[in-house]
Structure formats: structure tokens, C-alpha cells
Amino acid sequence: MRSVYVRPCNFVHGKHATFLIQKKQALPICGNRSIAFTHLEIITKKNKIQFTTISQVNNLSKQYQKQVQLDLKQIQKKRTSIGKLNMDQPILMGVLNVTPDSFSDGGKFNKLNKALQHTKQMIQDGAHIIDVGGESTRPGAKLISVKEECNRVIKVIQKIKKIKSCLISIDTRKSQVMKQAAKAGATIINDVSALDFDPQSEQVVIDLKKPIILNHSQGTPETMQKNPTYQNVLIEIYDYFENKIKQLEKKGIPRKHIIVDPGIGFGKNVQHNLTLMRHVSFFHSLGCPLMLGPSRKSFIGKIMGKKDSISRIGGTISAVIIGANQGVQFFRVHDIKEINEALTINQALHTI
């Protein structure tokens, strides 16, 4: 069990990042020389915090220095491309819920024609991946059968596969749905339970040799928002992922096939969600690409109160930009056009 954690901070971008990397005053995030960091936040199990520049790491106490150096290697390591996606640019995953009861768009796209029309629009707007979900995992959602879930998603995946201009992920907790979806054309598995729900899921992912998105959640959709508690939300989720990744590697799932999602809104209150997004770079030392899914989540509504909007587009954009500026690679969102525009402007600003 580790005693110290490392969060890269004080980020610089674009030409400034490249210049400071050349001067050895900054280090790149995930091999991307257009995003770099000049400082580290060193956090102990007892929540003692120390800030240091990258040039002063060798001055740290010997008690922490070895772990910090190992983490720095993981933070800087270039992430392996998934499906030929450019990992140095934000990657957009478009949400396609073919359900009657999802929290935001339930019933809008659960007919085949409407699902395909929406898919084509998201691709046109800039989606790189279409995430097909047949079971709602909103707070309070009820479990459905494998048969019902497959009836909702398989034909949709088969049709999307014929478009051939994007990757397809299957948003499911069930091993049999994973199998059938992969056969139909899904190339990524997105499991909100991080393979904890179905005991057969780990072996299925091993056999399929598909990338897996591990989403952290506390509890189940039925219970997860009933007073979620953590002593330290960052450390507890980090420890969970670190242990999970080590277990999966031993069983045959390589780290390069794993994407980590801290699970915004899955067993977290507003403060937990804000802490995770504000400090999401904390998870880079896991050595995996990161994903954020803040789209239309309830934390936005709770912060906005009476000024809450149906689309919550402003809050979603804000959360996405905070993540992008810390080197997060994947964003699971509903409003592809608007998020793509915001990210494009954000990147343009970094070139100045």
C-alpha cells in the first residue's frame, strides 16, 4: 500500500509548454508536449500536502522519493492509441441512450430510426465514439434483463457499424451483453461498475481483447446517491483503481487497454464531484487514459438552483474545459456540437 500520491499541477499549454519542456522546467502530460506541468502536489495518507517544482523532486525525503519518481514516469508516459484515435487531442464520446428512462434523454432515441439519425448528427458534429446504452444507470434506476438490454442495443450497433466513420462502445454492466455487442460491432466496453457487477465480465473482456472503460461508482444505481461518504474521495478512488488495474493486469488485461473514469455523479455528492474534476490530474499516475462524464449531471443543477437549465450546457462545458486543461483525453457528453466548439476554441487560445 502506497503512502504518498502525486498530482501534477501548474499546467502550461501550447508553445509555452514546449518551451519549458525544452528548458527542463516542465514535464509533459502523457507524452503530449502541448500540455505540461511545472509543479507537483505531494499528498500523504494523512493528507499532509507539500508542493514542489519538478526540479526539486530529488530534494524530497527518501521516504517518498522512489514512489514520486515512479509516478512521474507514469504521468509522462505516452498513452497507447485506442482505435487509431489521436490521444493528444480531446476525444469525444457521444451518448446514445436507447432507453425509455435515462435521466436526460430517456425515450428520445429508443426507436431505431431516431437512434441512427441522432448518431449521424453526433458524428457530423465531431463525435469520435458512439456510446450505446440500453440500461439506464441514473440514480434509482432498476435492473433489466440481458434479453431486454440486448433487444435494445444489438440492432442499433449493427446499423451504426455500417456507417464506418466512428468507433462504437457498449455501455453495459453485463458480460453477455458485452459479448453480443462486440459480435455486433462494438470495439470498446464501458462498464459503470468497473467489472464489479457481473462476475463473468473480467473473463469476457480478457477473451474479447477489447479496451475497457472502468467507471468508479459507490453502490448501485438503486442506492448510490443515498448519502455517499468518503474520508478522502481522491485517495479512496485512486486506491480502488490502482488495486483494480493490478488485478486485471495479472489476469491478462493490459494497462494499455484500460481507460479510467472517476465516475462523476456515481455515488458522489456535489463536493465530491467538484473535488474530482478540479483535481482530476491526480489520476494520471495510474498510467491510463482518463475519461470524464460530467454531461448534464445533477451537480450542475444543484449548484445553479433556480437558474438550472434543461440542457445544463454551460455547466457541462465548464467541467469539460477544466478536464481538458489537465490533460484528460476522453469526454462522454450529450451535446457534441457545443462541446466540440468549446474545446476547439480552448485549443486555439493555447496556441497564442
Short mmCIF file of N, CA and C in Angstrom, two decimals, residues 185-246:
data_model
loop_
_atom_site.label_atom_id
_atom_site.label_comp_id
_atom_site.label_asym_id
_atom_site.label_seq_id
_atom_site.Cartn_x
_atom_site.Cartn_y
_atom_site.Cartn_z
N GLY A 185 -20.39 -5.40 -33.35
CA GLY A 185 -19.53 -4.33 -33.87
C GLY A 185 -18.96 -3.37 -32.85
N ALA A 186 -19.28 -3.53 -31.58
CA ALA A 186 -18.71 -2.65 -30.56
C ALA A 186 -17.23 -2.94 -30.38
N THR A 187 -16.42 -1.89 -30.24
CA THR A 187 -14.97 -2.06 -30.12
C THR A 187 -14.44 -1.66 -28.75
N ILE A 188 -15.29 -1.04 -27.92
CA ILE A 188 -14.90 -0.62 -26.57
C ILE A 188 -16.01 -1.03 -25.61
N ILE A 189 -15.62 -1.50 -24.42
CA ILE A 189 -16.57 -1.83 -23.36
C ILE A 189 -16.55 -0.70 -22.33
N ASN A 190 -17.72 -0.20 -21.98
CA ASN A 190 -17.85 0.88 -20.99
C ASN A 190 -18.72 0.36 -19.85
N ASP A 191 -18.09 0.01 -18.74
CA ASP A 191 -18.81 -0.61 -17.62
C ASP A 191 -18.85 0.34 -16.43
N VAL A 192 -20.04 0.83 -16.08
CA VAL A 192 -20.16 1.77 -14.95
C VAL A 192 -19.81 1.13 -13.62
N SER A 193 -19.77 -0.20 -13.57
CA SER A 193 -19.40 -0.89 -12.32
C SER A 193 -17.93 -1.29 -12.29
N ALA A 194 -17.17 -0.92 -13.33
CA ALA A 194 -15.75 -1.29 -13.42
C ALA A 194 -15.54 -2.80 -13.28
N LEU A 195 -16.43 -3.58 -13.89
CA LEU A 195 -16.38 -5.04 -13.92
C LEU A 195 -16.70 -5.68 -12.57
N ASP A 196 -17.30 -4.92 -11.66
CA ASP A 196 -17.65 -5.46 -10.34
C ASP A 196 -19.05 -6.06 -10.30
N PHE A 197 -19.92 -5.67 -11.23
CA PHE A 197 -21.32 -6.11 -11.16
C PHE A 197 -21.50 -7.57 -11.53
N ASP A 198 -20.89 -7.97 -12.63
CA ASP A 198 -21.06 -9.32 -13.17
C ASP A 198 -19.75 -10.09 -13.02
N PRO A 199 -19.75 -11.19 -12.24
CA PRO A 199 -18.51 -11.96 -12.01
C PRO A 199 -17.86 -12.50 -13.28
N GLN A 200 -18.64 -12.61 -14.37
CA GLN A 200 -18.10 -13.15 -15.61
C GLN A 200 -17.48 -12.08 -16.51
N SER A 201 -17.65 -10.81 -16.15
CA SER A 201 -17.24 -9.73 -17.04
C SER A 201 -15.74 -9.70 -17.28
N GLU A 202 -14.95 -9.93 -16.23
CA GLU A 202 -13.49 -9.88 -16.39
C GLU A 202 -13.03 -10.88 -17.45
N GLN A 203 -13.51 -12.10 -17.37
CA GLN A 203 -13.09 -13.12 -18.33
C GLN A 203 -13.56 -12.78 -19.74
N VAL A 204 -14.75 -12.22 -19.85
CA VAL A 204 -15.26 -11.82 -21.17
C VAL A 204 -14.37 -10.74 -21.79
N VAL A 205 -13.96 -9.75 -21.00
CA VAL A 205 -13.09 -8.69 -21.51
C VAL A 205 -11.72 -9.26 -21.89
N ILE A 206 -11.23 -10.21 -21.10
CA ILE A 206 -9.96 -10.87 -21.43
C ILE A 206 -10.08 -11.59 -22.78
N ASP A 207 -11.18 -12.32 -22.95
CA ASP A 207 -11.38 -13.08 -24.18
C ASP A 207 -11.59 -12.18 -25.40
N LEU A 208 -12.32 -11.08 -25.20
CA LEU A 208 -12.63 -10.18 -26.32
C LEU A 208 -11.43 -9.35 -26.74
N LYS A 209 -10.51 -9.13 -25.79
CA LYS A 209 -9.33 -8.29 -26.06
C LYS A 209 -9.73 -6.89 -26.54
N LYS A 210 -10.79 -6.36 -25.92
CA LYS A 210 -11.27 -5.02 -26.24
C LYS A 210 -10.85 -4.04 -25.15
N PRO A 211 -10.65 -2.76 -25.49
CA PRO A 211 -10.41 -1.76 -24.45
C PRO A 211 -11.60 -1.68 -23.49
N ILE A 212 -11.31 -1.40 -22.23
CA ILE A 212 -12.35 -1.34 -21.21
C ILE A 212 -12.29 0.00 -20.49
N ILE A 213 -13.44 0.63 -20.33
CA ILE A 213 -13.53 1.85 -19.53
C ILE A 213 -14.00 1.44 -18.14
N LEU A 214 -13.16 1.70 -17.14
CA LEU A 214 -13.50 1.40 -15.75
C LEU A 214 -14.07 2.66 -15.11
N ASN A 215 -15.34 2.63 -14.79
CA ASN A 215 -16.02 3.77 -14.17
C ASN A 215 -16.18 3.49 -12.68
N HIS A 216 -15.72 4.41 -11.83
CA HIS A 216 -15.90 4.21 -10.39
C HIS A 216 -17.31 4.58 -9.97
N SER A 217 -17.90 3.72 -9.17
CA SER A 217 -19.20 4.04 -8.58
C SER A 217 -19.23 3.48 -7.16
N GLN A 218 -19.89 4.21 -6.29
CA GLN A 218 -20.08 3.72 -4.93
C GLN A 218 -21.52 3.24 -4.82
N GLY A 219 -21.70 1.94 -4.58
CA GLY A 219 -23.05 1.39 -4.54
C GLY A 219 -23.55 1.05 -5.92
N THR A 220 -24.86 0.88 -6.05
CA THR A 220 -25.52 0.56 -7.32
C THR A 220 -26.42 1.74 -7.71
N PRO A 221 -26.91 1.76 -8.96
CA PRO A 221 -27.82 2.84 -9.34
C PRO A 221 -29.00 3.01 -8.37
N GLU A 222 -29.45 1.88 -7.80
CA GLU A 222 -30.58 1.95 -6.87
C GLU A 222 -30.22 2.69 -5.58
N THR A 223 -28.94 2.62 -5.16
CA THR A 223 -28.57 3.12 -3.83
C THR A 223 -27.49 4.20 -3.82
N MET A 224 -26.84 4.46 -4.96
CA MET A 224 -25.58 5.20 -4.94
C MET A 224 -25.68 6.65 -4.47
N GLN A 225 -26.85 7.26 -4.57
CA GLN A 225 -26.94 8.66 -4.15
C GLN A 225 -27.58 8.83 -2.77
N LYS A 226 -27.65 7.74 -2.01
CA LYS A 226 -28.17 7.82 -0.65
C LYS A 226 -27.02 8.09 0.32
N ASN A 227 -26.70 9.37 0.48
CA ASN A 227 -25.66 9.83 1.40
C ASN A 227 -24.30 9.19 1.13
N PRO A 228 -23.73 9.36 -0.07
CA PRO A 228 -22.38 8.82 -0.34
C PRO A 228 -21.34 9.50 0.55
N THR A 229 -20.43 8.72 1.11
CA THR A 229 -19.41 9.28 2.01
C THR A 229 -18.02 8.74 1.68
N TYR A 230 -17.02 9.58 1.86
CA TYR A 230 -15.61 9.22 1.69
C TYR A 230 -14.81 9.98 2.76
N GLN A 231 -13.74 9.36 3.24
CA GLN A 231 -12.82 10.10 4.09
C GLN A 231 -11.98 11.04 3.25
N ASN A 232 -11.52 10.55 2.09
CA ASN A 232 -10.80 11.36 1.12
C ASN A 232 -11.15 10.81 -0.25
N VAL A 233 -12.01 11.53 -0.98
CA VAL A 233 -12.56 11.00 -2.22
C VAL A 233 -11.48 10.72 -3.25
N LEU A 234 -10.44 11.56 -3.33
CA LEU A 234 -9.37 11.35 -4.30
C LEU A 234 -8.57 10.09 -3.98
N ILE A 235 -8.14 9.97 -2.74
CA ILE A 235 -7.29 8.84 -2.35
C ILE A 235 -8.06 7.52 -2.41
N GLU A 236 -9.30 7.51 -1.95
CA GLU A 236 -10.06 6.27 -1.95
C GLU A 236 -10.33 5.77 -3.37
N ILE A 237 -10.66 6.68 -4.26
CA ILE A 237 -10.91 6.27 -5.65
C ILE A 237 -9.60 5.88 -6.33
N TYR A 238 -8.53 6.60 -6.05
CA TYR A 238 -7.22 6.24 -6.61
C TYR A 238 -6.84 4.83 -6.17
N ASP A 239 -6.95 4.54 -4.87
CA ASP A 239 -6.59 3.22 -4.35
C ASP A 239 -7.43 2.13 -5.01
N TYR A 240 -8.72 2.42 -5.19
CA TYR A 240 -9.61 1.46 -5.84
C TYR A 240 -9.11 1.14 -7.25
N PHE A 241 -8.81 2.18 -8.02
CA PHE A 241 -8.35 1.96 -9.39
C PHE A 241 -6.99 1.28 -9.43
N GLU A 242 -6.08 1.70 -8.58
CA GLU A 242 -4.75 1.10 -8.59
C GLU A 242 -4.82 -0.40 -8.31
N ASN A 243 -5.61 -0.78 -7.32
CA ASN A 243 -5.77 -2.20 -6.99
C ASN A 243 -6.48 -2.95 -8.12
N LYS A 244 -7.51 -2.33 -8.68
CA LYS A 244 -8.25 -2.97 -9.77
C LYS A 244 -7.37 -3.19 -11.00
N ILE A 245 -6.58 -2.18 -11.38
CA ILE A 245 -5.71 -2.29 -12.55
C ILE A 245 -4.67 -3.39 -12.34
N LYS A 246 -4.09 -3.46 -11.15
CA LYS A 246 -3.10 -4.51 -10.86
C LYS A 246 -3.72 -5.89 -10.97
#
